[in-house]
Amino acid sequence: MGGNGESSHPFTIPRVGRETHVSARPGSSNTRPIVPNPNNNPHAVPVGACGPQTAVVDIEFAVKNYGEGRVSRGKTLELITRALAFTGDRREDETKERAFADYVEQLDELDNAVKRDAECPDHGLRANTRESSTATSGISHSRIRSEGPSVNNLGRKGKRRRKEDSSEEEEYGHRGARGERLDEEDEDGYGESEDDEPKRKLKSSDMPWYHREQEANLRRPSCAESQRLIELYAKDPKKVKRWITTSQTAPTGIPESEWDNIIQGRPVNLEHVYGTHHNQVTARKNLANFGGGKIDLGVAVQTRKVSTHGDWTIAWGKASQAITFAFEHRRQELADYAEFMQGEFGARHPAFHDRVIGFDIAIRNEVCGGTAILLTDFERFQRHRTAILAADGIFAPSLDRYALGKGGGSTKTRSNETCMRFNTKDGCPNGRSCKYRHVCRKCGEGGHAATVCGVEK
């Protein structure tokens, strides 16, 4: 960067750790590990090409605050985007997009390091012990990264780096929860196969739609945050669900199956949520015998049909609390959607509220976890409104299904289907008010049930 009067020192960003700092001198021996300079990445674009020196300072400050836990990831991405200052020039913006992708990868490295520290609490203590021994010998981490025949090979933990670290691994015996070595794959996405050759992991940046996705994430930060959280929960969904179900602040009465749907970005089944609102059945696992063994069919969930405006209001209130617990940034979106649906219910006769409930199901099936569109994108759901709510929609019932009485009430026409309860030994309790036909299901004649019918079927 020396050509434009900027500092010639490489731009460094602090590595994760709640107490990390950036050394004033790249070669200082008392610095903590740092994330490699994006300018050293062969695919990266020089930071100076993306803006003035103030942009570099702003980005460094934003990432440092994120590493210390002072700001959220979404706010950090917003500050980085603002510092890069996209202008609309295609060539210049492509350069800045690549730089932005590098910063996103560095934030991912910070998140991965925090996760490793959380899973292995003694990892930080051992890391500090190693740093102390390294500093005592007069060799800093920054110098280790700069020495050797190839910086990239050291960054990817090839044979040379692995041999240097093998003695420390044996000394500390530092292994993961399942016994595998923690450095089997490094943060740059490189691991080592059985033949001791570096093997590159697949990254999202390898996908052909990656740049389009980055542009979309800048336009819809809520969708980007939902994507990040769903990917985070997918790393260990069983542990995440256990933390939720044992949390003191999580909403109660939500079936485990619906917590699975929420953290995996699937729509919630309101009938399951409504069924547990006043649950009187103890949840038990269903086990089936098969070939001398047993198969776990999961926990039976008590359901209760959502058929009225009041049913939907209760069920959605509980479901939105659960979604907000896992996706706090969607709180206002869920509240606005509830207000929208209340208007749909209020604008229609109660006899047609079941169609409004079908309209809600169609919307939530399309939105799912909110990674592409939001529940408040009402203009996107016009086709569902026409198909379900309009009188001539393909899912609308025939016009003679409902006959409105003089008093404003509604009486449903009789169905052509046979009443199954009439054909039991107890008979149908509804009598003449039953909408199904009271005929024998064996011979089709009226006046008697199948239990006393003499026709052999």
Short mmCIF file of C-alpha atoms in Angstrom, two decimals:
data_model
loop_
_atom_site.label_atom_id
_atom_site.label_comp_id
_atom_site.label_asym_id
_atom_site.label_seq_id
_atom_site.Cartn_x
_atom_site.Cartn_y
_atom_site.Cartn_z
CA MET A 1 0.00 0.00 0.00
CA GLY A 2 3.02 2.24 0.04
CA GLY A 3 2.21 3.68 -3.37
CA ASN A 4 -0.68 5.82 -2.11
CA GLY A 5 0.91 7.06 1.08
CA GLU A 6 -0.67 4.43 3.30
CA SER A 7 1.13 2.34 5.85
CA SER A 8 3.25 -0.50 4.51
CA HIS A 9 2.54 -2.71 7.54
CA PRO A 10 0.17 -5.58 6.76
CA PHE A 11 -3.41 -5.09 7.90
CA THR A 12 -4.12 -7.58 10.68
CA ILE A 13 -7.34 -8.41 12.46
CA PRO A 14 -7.43 -9.91 15.96
CA ARG A 15 -8.20 -13.58 16.27
CA VAL A 16 -11.08 -14.75 18.42
CA GLY A 17 -10.68 -14.56 22.10
CA ARG A 18 -12.42 -12.26 24.48
CA GLU A 19 -9.16 -10.63 25.51
CA THR A 20 -7.17 -10.63 22.28
CA HIS A 21 -5.43 -7.52 20.98
CA VAL A 22 -3.57 -6.36 17.92
CA SER A 23 0.16 -5.86 18.23
CA ALA A 24 1.56 -2.51 17.18
CA ARG A 25 4.43 -4.29 15.43
CA PRO A 26 3.85 -7.25 13.12
CA GLY A 27 7.04 -8.91 14.37
CA SER A 28 6.41 -8.35 18.07
CA SER A 29 6.95 -11.38 20.28
CA ASN A 30 4.20 -10.57 22.77
CA THR A 31 1.30 -10.60 20.34
CA ARG A 32 -1.46 -13.19 20.36
CA PRO A 33 -2.30 -15.24 17.25
CA ILE A 34 -3.78 -13.13 14.50
CA VAL A 35 -5.95 -13.92 11.54
CA PRO A 36 -3.82 -13.89 8.38
CA ASN A 37 -3.77 -10.63 6.49
CA PRO A 38 -6.41 -10.76 3.71
CA ASN A 39 -3.77 -9.30 1.38
CA ASN A 40 -1.76 -12.52 1.79
CA ASN A 41 -4.67 -14.53 0.38
CA PRO A 42 -3.95 -15.20 -3.31
CA HIS A 43 -7.66 -14.75 -4.07
CA ALA A 44 -8.07 -11.61 -2.00
CA VAL A 45 -7.93 -8.06 -3.23
CA PRO A 46 -5.63 -5.52 -1.59
CA VAL A 47 -7.51 -3.69 1.09
CA GLY A 48 -6.22 -0.40 -0.17
CA ALA A 49 -8.01 -1.00 -3.45
CA CYS A 50 -11.38 -1.07 -1.68
CA GLY A 51 -11.22 2.37 -0.11
CA PRO A 52 -9.03 4.84 1.76
CA GLN A 53 -7.04 4.02 4.86
CA THR A 54 -10.00 5.04 7.00
CA ALA A 55 -11.92 2.03 5.64
CA VAL A 56 -9.15 -0.27 6.81
CA VAL A 57 -9.20 1.27 10.27
CA ASP A 58 -12.99 1.06 10.49
CA ILE A 59 -13.04 -2.60 9.45
CA GLU A 60 -10.21 -3.46 11.84
CA PHE A 61 -12.07 -1.77 14.69
CA ALA A 62 -15.36 -3.51 13.82
CA VAL A 63 -13.83 -6.99 13.67
CA LYS A 64 -11.89 -6.35 16.89
CA ASN A 65 -15.10 -5.40 18.69
CA TYR A 66 -16.81 -8.51 17.33
CA GLY A 67 -13.95 -10.68 18.55
CA GLU A 68 -14.33 -9.16 22.02
CA GLY A 69 -18.09 -9.75 22.00
CA ARG A 70 -19.07 -6.08 22.01
CA VAL A 71 -21.19 -6.07 18.83
CA SER A 72 -23.30 -8.64 17.02
CA ARG A 73 -22.34 -10.32 13.78
CA GLY A 74 -25.06 -8.51 11.86
CA LYS A 75 -23.84 -5.11 13.08
CA THR A 76 -20.25 -6.04 12.17
CA LEU A 77 -21.27 -6.99 8.62
CA GLU A 78 -23.16 -3.71 8.34
CA LEU A 79 -20.07 -1.72 9.41
CA ILE A 80 -17.82 -3.64 6.99
CA THR A 81 -20.26 -3.03 4.12
CA ARG A 82 -20.48 0.66 4.96
CA ALA A 83 -16.68 0.96 5.12
CA LEU A 84 -16.21 -0.74 1.74
CA ALA A 85 -18.65 1.79 0.22
CA PHE A 86 -20.04 -0.03 -2.83
CA THR A 87 -20.42 2.49 -5.66
CA GLY A 88 -22.36 0.55 -8.30
CA ASP A 89 -19.37 0.25 -10.60
CA ARG A 90 -19.34 -3.40 -11.64
CA ARG A 91 -15.57 -3.90 -11.80
CA GLU A 92 -14.88 -2.03 -8.57
CA ASP A 93 -17.75 -3.73 -6.73
CA GLU A 94 -16.55 -7.19 -7.79
CA THR A 95 -13.22 -6.37 -6.17
CA LYS A 96 -14.95 -5.23 -3.00
CA GLU A 97 -17.20 -8.30 -2.97
CA ARG A 98 -14.15 -10.56 -2.88
CA ALA A 99 -12.71 -8.52 -0.04
CA PHE A 100 -16.05 -8.69 1.77
CA ALA A 101 -16.06 -12.49 1.37
CA ASP A 102 -12.61 -12.66 2.99
CA TYR A 103 -13.84 -10.66 5.99
CA VAL A 104 -16.86 -12.95 6.32
CA GLU A 105 -14.52 -15.95 6.40
CA GLN A 106 -12.53 -14.27 9.17
CA LEU A 107 -15.70 -13.78 11.21
CA ASP A 108 -16.46 -17.48 10.66
CA GLU A 109 -12.99 -18.30 12.01
CA LEU A 110 -13.76 -16.25 15.10
CA ASP A 111 -17.05 -18.12 15.62
CA ASN A 112 -15.33 -21.50 15.16
CA ALA A 113 -12.69 -20.62 17.73
CA VAL A 114 -15.35 -19.59 20.25
CA LYS A 115 -17.15 -22.88 19.67
CA ARG A 116 -13.94 -24.87 20.22
CA ASP A 117 -13.25 -22.98 23.44
CA ALA A 118 -16.81 -23.67 24.63
CA GLU A 119 -16.57 -27.39 23.90
CA CYS A 120 -13.08 -27.72 25.43
CA PRO A 121 -12.79 -25.26 28.36
CA ASP A 122 -9.17 -26.24 29.02
CA HIS A 123 -8.20 -25.46 25.43
CA GLY A 124 -7.63 -21.78 26.19
CA LEU A 125 -5.45 -22.62 29.21
CA ARG A 126 -3.28 -24.96 27.19
CA ALA A 127 -3.10 -22.47 24.35
CA ASN A 128 -1.91 -19.80 26.78
CA THR A 129 0.68 -22.24 28.16
CA ARG A 130 1.99 -22.83 24.68
CA GLU A 131 2.08 -19.11 23.98
CA SER A 132 4.07 -18.53 27.15
CA SER A 133 6.63 -21.17 26.24
CA THR A 134 6.89 -19.76 22.74
CA ALA A 135 7.37 -16.22 24.03
CA THR A 136 10.03 -17.42 26.46
CA SER A 137 12.03 -18.96 23.66
CA GLY A 138 11.91 -15.63 21.81
CA ILE A 139 9.68 -16.83 18.96
CA SER A 140 6.37 -15.05 18.42
CA HIS A 141 3.34 -16.44 16.65
CA SER A 142 3.61 -13.81 13.97
CA ARG A 143 7.21 -14.83 13.27
CA ILE A 144 6.24 -18.49 13.11
CA ARG A 145 3.69 -17.61 10.45
CA SER A 146 6.25 -15.65 8.43
CA GLU A 147 9.15 -18.13 8.62
CA GLY A 148 9.53 -21.28 6.57
CA PRO A 149 9.59 -22.02 2.86
CA SER A 150 5.84 -21.50 2.31
CA VAL A 151 3.39 -19.47 4.37
CA ASN A 152 0.44 -21.13 2.63
CA ASN A 153 1.69 -24.60 3.51
CA LEU A 154 2.02 -23.59 7.14
CA GLY A 155 -1.46 -22.05 7.09
CA ARG A 156 -2.90 -25.25 5.66
CA LYS A 157 -1.10 -27.43 8.19
CA GLY A 158 0.77 -29.65 5.80
CA LYS A 159 3.45 -32.12 6.75
CA ARG A 160 5.92 -29.52 8.00
CA ARG A 161 3.47 -27.78 10.34
CA ARG A 162 2.00 -31.08 11.55
CA LYS A 163 5.42 -32.48 12.44
CA GLU A 164 6.28 -29.34 14.41
CA ASP A 165 3.03 -29.56 16.38
CA SER A 166 3.00 -33.32 16.91
CA SER A 167 5.25 -33.20 19.97
CA GLU A 168 2.98 -30.63 21.65
CA GLU A 169 -0.10 -32.72 20.91
CA GLU A 170 1.45 -35.79 22.48
CA GLU A 171 2.56 -33.78 25.51
CA TYR A 172 -0.85 -32.27 26.22
CA GLY A 173 -2.97 -35.13 24.85
CA HIS A 174 -5.45 -32.54 23.60
CA ARG A 175 -8.26 -34.34 21.82
CA GLY A 176 -11.86 -33.58 20.97
CA ALA A 177 -14.94 -34.93 22.66
CA ARG A 178 -14.89 -38.07 20.50
CA GLY A 179 -11.13 -38.63 20.70
CA GLU A 180 -10.09 -37.16 17.33
CA ARG A 181 -7.36 -34.54 17.09
CA LEU A 182 -8.65 -31.01 17.00
CA ASP A 183 -6.32 -29.85 14.23
CA GLU A 184 -7.45 -32.54 11.83
CA GLU A 185 -8.92 -29.71 9.77
CA ASP A 186 -7.79 -26.12 10.07
CA GLU A 187 -9.76 -22.91 9.79
CA ASP A 188 -8.85 -22.38 6.15
CA GLY A 189 -10.79 -25.50 5.21
CA TYR A 190 -7.83 -27.82 4.67
CA GLY A 191 -7.46 -31.23 6.26
CA GLU A 192 -5.10 -34.14 5.77
CA SER A 193 -6.08 -37.43 4.17
CA GLU A 194 -4.74 -40.87 5.00
CA ASP A 195 -1.83 -40.48 2.59
CA ASP A 196 -0.77 -37.32 4.49
CA GLU A 197 -1.66 -34.96 1.63
CA PRO A 198 -3.61 -31.73 2.15
CA LYS A 199 -7.25 -32.01 1.11
CA ARG A 200 -9.41 -28.96 0.60
CA LYS A 201 -12.92 -28.86 2.08
CA LEU A 202 -15.87 -27.59 0.09
CA LYS A 203 -16.80 -23.99 0.91
CA SER A 204 -19.87 -21.93 0.19
CA SER A 205 -17.66 -19.56 -1.82
CA ASP A 206 -17.08 -22.40 -4.30
CA MET A 207 -20.73 -22.41 -5.31
CA PRO A 208 -21.66 -20.66 -8.58
CA TRP A 209 -24.39 -18.65 -6.84
CA TYR A 210 -22.11 -17.40 -4.05
CA HIS A 211 -21.75 -13.79 -5.26
CA ARG A 212 -25.47 -13.49 -5.99
CA GLU A 213 -26.14 -14.79 -2.48
CA GLN A 214 -23.79 -12.19 -0.96
CA GLU A 215 -25.60 -9.40 -2.79
CA ALA A 216 -28.97 -10.74 -1.63
CA ASN A 217 -27.74 -10.93 1.97
CA LEU A 218 -26.80 -7.26 1.85
CA ARG A 219 -30.32 -6.39 0.74
CA ARG A 220 -32.06 -8.69 3.25
CA PRO A 221 -30.02 -8.74 6.50
CA SER A 222 -32.83 -10.54 8.35
CA CYS A 223 -32.70 -13.44 5.89
CA ALA A 224 -28.91 -13.54 6.17
CA GLU A 225 -29.10 -13.73 9.97
CA SER A 226 -31.67 -16.53 9.76
CA GLN A 227 -29.35 -18.45 7.42
CA ARG A 228 -26.45 -18.03 9.83
CA LEU A 229 -28.42 -19.23 12.85
CA ILE A 230 -29.88 -22.24 11.04
CA GLU A 231 -26.38 -23.27 9.92
CA LEU A 232 -25.16 -22.77 13.49
CA TYR A 233 -27.92 -24.93 14.96
CA ALA A 234 -27.32 -27.60 12.30
CA LYS A 235 -23.81 -28.25 13.65
CA ASP A 236 -25.26 -30.10 16.66
CA PRO A 237 -29.09 -29.98 16.64
CA LYS A 238 -29.48 -32.49 19.48
CA LYS A 239 -27.36 -30.41 21.83
CA VAL A 240 -29.13 -27.21 20.78
CA LYS A 241 -32.54 -28.76 21.46
CA ARG A 242 -31.36 -30.04 24.85
CA TRP A 243 -30.17 -26.56 25.78
CA ILE A 244 -33.51 -25.10 24.72
CA THR A 245 -35.69 -27.62 26.55
CA THR A 246 -33.68 -27.17 29.76
CA SER A 247 -33.52 -23.38 29.52
CA GLN A 248 -35.26 -21.29 32.17
CA THR A 249 -36.13 -18.55 29.67
CA ALA A 250 -37.49 -20.69 26.82
CA PRO A 251 -41.29 -20.80 26.36
CA THR A 252 -42.85 -23.91 27.86
CA GLY A 253 -45.37 -26.31 26.37
CA ILE A 254 -43.73 -26.54 22.94
CA PRO A 255 -43.42 -30.13 21.64
CA GLU A 256 -39.90 -31.32 20.85
CA SER A 257 -40.94 -32.03 17.28
CA GLU A 258 -41.75 -28.34 16.81
CA TRP A 259 -38.43 -27.24 18.33
CA ASP A 260 -36.84 -29.45 15.65
CA ASN A 261 -38.86 -27.65 12.98
CA ILE A 262 -37.89 -24.24 14.33
CA ILE A 263 -34.12 -24.74 14.56
CA GLN A 264 -34.07 -26.49 11.16
CA GLY A 265 -35.98 -23.70 9.42
CA ARG A 266 -39.20 -25.62 8.77
CA PRO A 267 -42.77 -24.32 9.32
CA VAL A 268 -44.39 -24.99 12.69
CA ASN A 269 -47.41 -27.28 12.93
CA LEU A 270 -49.91 -25.15 14.86
CA GLU A 271 -52.10 -28.16 15.64
CA HIS A 272 -49.22 -29.74 17.57
CA VAL A 273 -48.60 -26.50 19.44
CA TYR A 274 -52.31 -26.04 20.18
CA GLY A 275 -52.65 -29.67 21.30
CA THR A 276 -50.11 -29.16 24.09
CA HIS A 277 -51.68 -25.91 25.31
CA HIS A 278 -53.68 -27.90 27.88
CA ASN A 279 -51.91 -31.22 27.54
CA GLN A 280 -53.43 -33.99 29.66
CA VAL A 281 -51.42 -36.87 28.20
CA THR A 282 -47.89 -37.77 29.28
CA ALA A 283 -45.51 -37.82 26.33
CA ARG A 284 -44.14 -41.31 25.75
CA LYS A 285 -41.94 -42.81 23.11
CA ASN A 286 -43.49 -45.17 20.58
CA LEU A 287 -41.47 -48.37 20.30
CA ALA A 288 -42.28 -50.98 17.67
CA ASN A 289 -41.00 -54.56 17.64
CA PHE A 290 -39.32 -55.49 14.40
CA GLY A 291 -37.33 -58.66 13.74
CA GLY A 292 -36.46 -59.28 17.35
CA GLY A 293 -35.46 -55.66 17.90
CA LYS A 294 -37.22 -52.40 18.65
CA ILE A 295 -37.60 -49.30 16.50
CA ASP A 296 -38.03 -45.88 18.05
CA LEU A 297 -40.95 -44.16 16.28
CA GLY A 298 -40.51 -40.95 18.25
CA VAL A 299 -42.73 -39.27 20.81
CA ALA A 300 -46.45 -39.18 20.14
CA VAL A 301 -47.63 -35.56 20.00
CA GLN A 302 -51.13 -34.69 21.11
CA THR A 303 -52.84 -32.65 18.40
CA ARG A 304 -55.87 -30.42 18.46
CA LYS A 305 -57.47 -29.08 15.32
CA VAL A 306 -57.14 -25.35 14.70
CA SER A 307 -60.48 -24.45 13.14
CA THR A 308 -61.51 -21.03 14.50
CA HIS A 309 -60.10 -17.55 14.85
CA GLY A 310 -59.61 -18.07 18.58
CA ASP A 311 -57.82 -21.39 18.07
CA TRP A 312 -55.40 -19.79 15.62
CA THR A 313 -54.70 -16.82 17.90
CA ILE A 314 -53.77 -19.07 20.83
CA ALA A 315 -51.64 -21.43 18.73
CA TRP A 316 -49.81 -18.66 16.86
CA GLY A 317 -49.11 -16.78 20.08
CA LYS A 318 -47.26 -19.78 21.51
CA ALA A 319 -45.52 -20.61 18.22
CA SER A 320 -44.29 -17.04 17.69
CA GLN A 321 -42.81 -17.00 21.21
CA ALA A 322 -40.83 -20.14 20.41
CA ILE A 323 -39.63 -18.80 17.05
CA THR A 324 -38.59 -15.51 18.65
CA PHE A 325 -36.60 -17.38 21.30
CA ALA A 326 -34.40 -18.99 18.62
CA PHE A 327 -34.53 -16.07 16.13
CA GLU A 328 -34.72 -12.88 18.17
CA HIS A 329 -34.26 -10.68 15.09
CA ARG A 330 -37.65 -11.86 13.72
CA ARG A 331 -39.70 -10.52 16.65
CA GLN A 332 -41.17 -7.53 14.78
CA GLU A 333 -41.77 -9.60 11.65
CA LEU A 334 -43.84 -12.15 13.60
CA ALA A 335 -45.83 -9.41 15.34
CA ASP A 336 -46.63 -7.70 12.01
CA TYR A 337 -47.71 -11.01 10.51
CA ALA A 338 -50.06 -11.68 13.45
CA GLU A 339 -51.66 -8.27 12.91
CA PHE A 340 -52.04 -9.02 9.18
CA MET A 341 -53.78 -12.35 9.86
CA GLN A 342 -56.07 -10.77 12.47
CA GLY A 343 -57.25 -8.43 9.73
CA GLU A 344 -57.93 -11.38 7.42
CA PHE A 345 -60.03 -13.09 10.09
CA GLY A 346 -61.89 -9.89 10.96
CA ALA A 347 -62.81 -9.19 7.33
CA ARG A 348 -64.59 -12.53 6.79
CA HIS A 349 -67.61 -14.33 8.12
CA PRO A 350 -66.74 -16.91 10.81
CA ALA A 351 -68.06 -19.64 8.51
CA PHE A 352 -65.06 -19.00 6.24
CA HIS A 353 -62.36 -18.80 8.91
CA ASP A 354 -61.16 -22.29 8.05
CA ARG A 355 -60.14 -20.91 4.64
CA VAL A 356 -58.18 -18.13 6.33
CA ILE A 357 -56.36 -20.80 8.34
CA GLY A 358 -55.54 -22.59 5.08
CA PHE A 359 -54.23 -19.27 3.72
CA ASP A 360 -51.93 -18.99 6.76
CA ILE A 361 -50.62 -22.54 6.26
CA ALA A 362 -49.80 -21.84 2.60
CA ILE A 363 -47.88 -18.67 3.53
CA ARG A 364 -45.83 -20.31 6.27
CA ASN A 365 -45.03 -23.31 4.07
CA GLU A 366 -43.53 -20.94 1.50
CA VAL A 367 -41.59 -18.78 3.96
CA CYS A 368 -40.32 -21.68 6.12
CA GLY A 369 -37.38 -20.37 8.17
CA GLY A 370 -37.29 -16.91 6.60
CA THR A 371 -34.00 -17.48 4.77
CA ALA A 372 -35.25 -16.17 1.41
CA ILE A 373 -38.49 -14.26 2.03
CA LEU A 374 -40.28 -12.95 5.11
CA LEU A 375 -43.79 -13.37 6.48
CA THR A 376 -44.29 -9.65 5.90
CA ASP A 377 -43.73 -9.89 2.13
CA PHE A 378 -47.50 -9.77 1.70
CA GLU A 379 -47.38 -8.97 -2.01
CA ARG A 380 -45.67 -12.32 -2.62
CA PHE A 381 -48.73 -14.22 -1.35
CA GLN A 382 -51.34 -12.82 -3.72
CA ARG A 383 -51.65 -16.12 -5.60
CA HIS A 384 -52.41 -17.94 -2.33
CA ARG A 385 -55.09 -15.36 -1.55
CA THR A 386 -56.73 -15.93 -4.93
CA ALA A 387 -56.50 -19.72 -4.83
CA ILE A 388 -57.79 -20.14 -1.27
CA LEU A 389 -59.79 -17.07 -0.26
CA ALA A 390 -61.40 -16.00 -3.53
CA ALA A 391 -64.80 -17.48 -4.37
CA ASP A 392 -63.52 -18.68 -7.74
CA GLY A 393 -60.17 -19.97 -6.42
CA ILE A 394 -59.11 -23.52 -7.19
CA PHE A 395 -59.14 -24.45 -3.49
CA ALA A 396 -62.36 -22.62 -2.65
CA PRO A 397 -65.37 -24.84 -1.83
CA SER A 398 -68.47 -24.83 -3.98
CA LEU A 399 -70.77 -21.88 -3.41
CA ASP A 400 -73.56 -24.08 -2.04
CA ARG A 401 -71.37 -25.54 0.68
CA TYR A 402 -72.52 -22.89 3.10
CA ALA A 403 -76.12 -21.74 3.37
CA LEU A 404 -76.44 -18.60 5.46
CA GLY A 405 -79.61 -18.50 7.57
CA LYS A 406 -81.85 -15.53 8.18
CA GLY A 407 -80.39 -14.93 11.61
CA GLY A 408 -76.87 -14.59 10.22
CA GLY A 409 -75.86 -18.07 11.32
CA SER A 410 -74.74 -20.87 9.06
CA THR A 411 -75.96 -24.42 8.49
CA LYS A 412 -73.81 -26.82 6.55
CA THR A 413 -75.46 -29.05 3.95
CA ARG A 414 -75.52 -32.79 4.51
CA SER A 415 -72.62 -34.81 3.19
CA ASN A 416 -72.96 -37.82 0.91
CA GLU A 417 -70.51 -39.76 3.04
CA THR A 418 -71.66 -42.54 5.37
CA CYS A 419 -71.56 -41.85 9.11
CA MET A 420 -69.05 -44.25 10.64
CA ARG A 421 -70.28 -43.73 14.19
CA PHE A 422 -73.81 -44.70 13.16
CA ASN A 423 -72.42 -48.08 12.14
CA THR A 424 -70.94 -48.83 15.56
CA LYS A 425 -72.71 -50.57 18.43
CA ASP A 426 -73.07 -47.27 20.33
CA GLY A 427 -74.55 -45.38 17.39
CA CYS A 428 -74.15 -41.72 16.45
CA PRO A 429 -74.77 -39.26 19.30
CA ASN A 430 -75.70 -36.43 16.90
CA GLY A 431 -78.90 -38.05 15.68
CA ARG A 432 -80.76 -36.06 13.01
CA SER A 433 -78.32 -33.12 13.30
CA CYS A 434 -75.45 -35.24 11.97
CA LYS A 435 -74.29 -34.04 8.56
CA TYR A 436 -73.36 -37.56 7.41
CA ARG A 437 -75.80 -40.15 6.09
CA HIS A 438 -77.16 -42.65 8.61
CA VAL A 439 -77.12 -45.69 6.34
CA CYS A 440 -75.59 -49.14 6.62
CA ARG A 441 -72.03 -49.18 5.33
CA LYS A 442 -72.48 -52.80 4.18
CA CYS A 443 -75.65 -52.68 2.11
CA GLY A 444 -76.17 -48.93 1.81
CA GLU A 445 -79.74 -49.08 3.09
CA GLY A 446 -81.12 -46.88 5.83
CA GLY A 447 -82.91 -47.87 8.99
CA HIS A 448 -80.19 -50.13 10.41
CA ALA A 449 -76.45 -50.12 11.13
CA ALA A 450 -73.76 -52.48 9.90
CA THR A 451 -73.66 -54.24 13.28
CA VAL A 452 -77.13 -55.72 12.69
CA CYS A 453 -77.03 -56.01 8.92
CA GLY A 454 -77.63 -59.49 7.55
CA VAL A 455 -75.76 -58.89 4.31
CA GLU A 456 -72.43 -60.65 4.08
CA LYS A 457 -69.65 -58.40 2.84
#
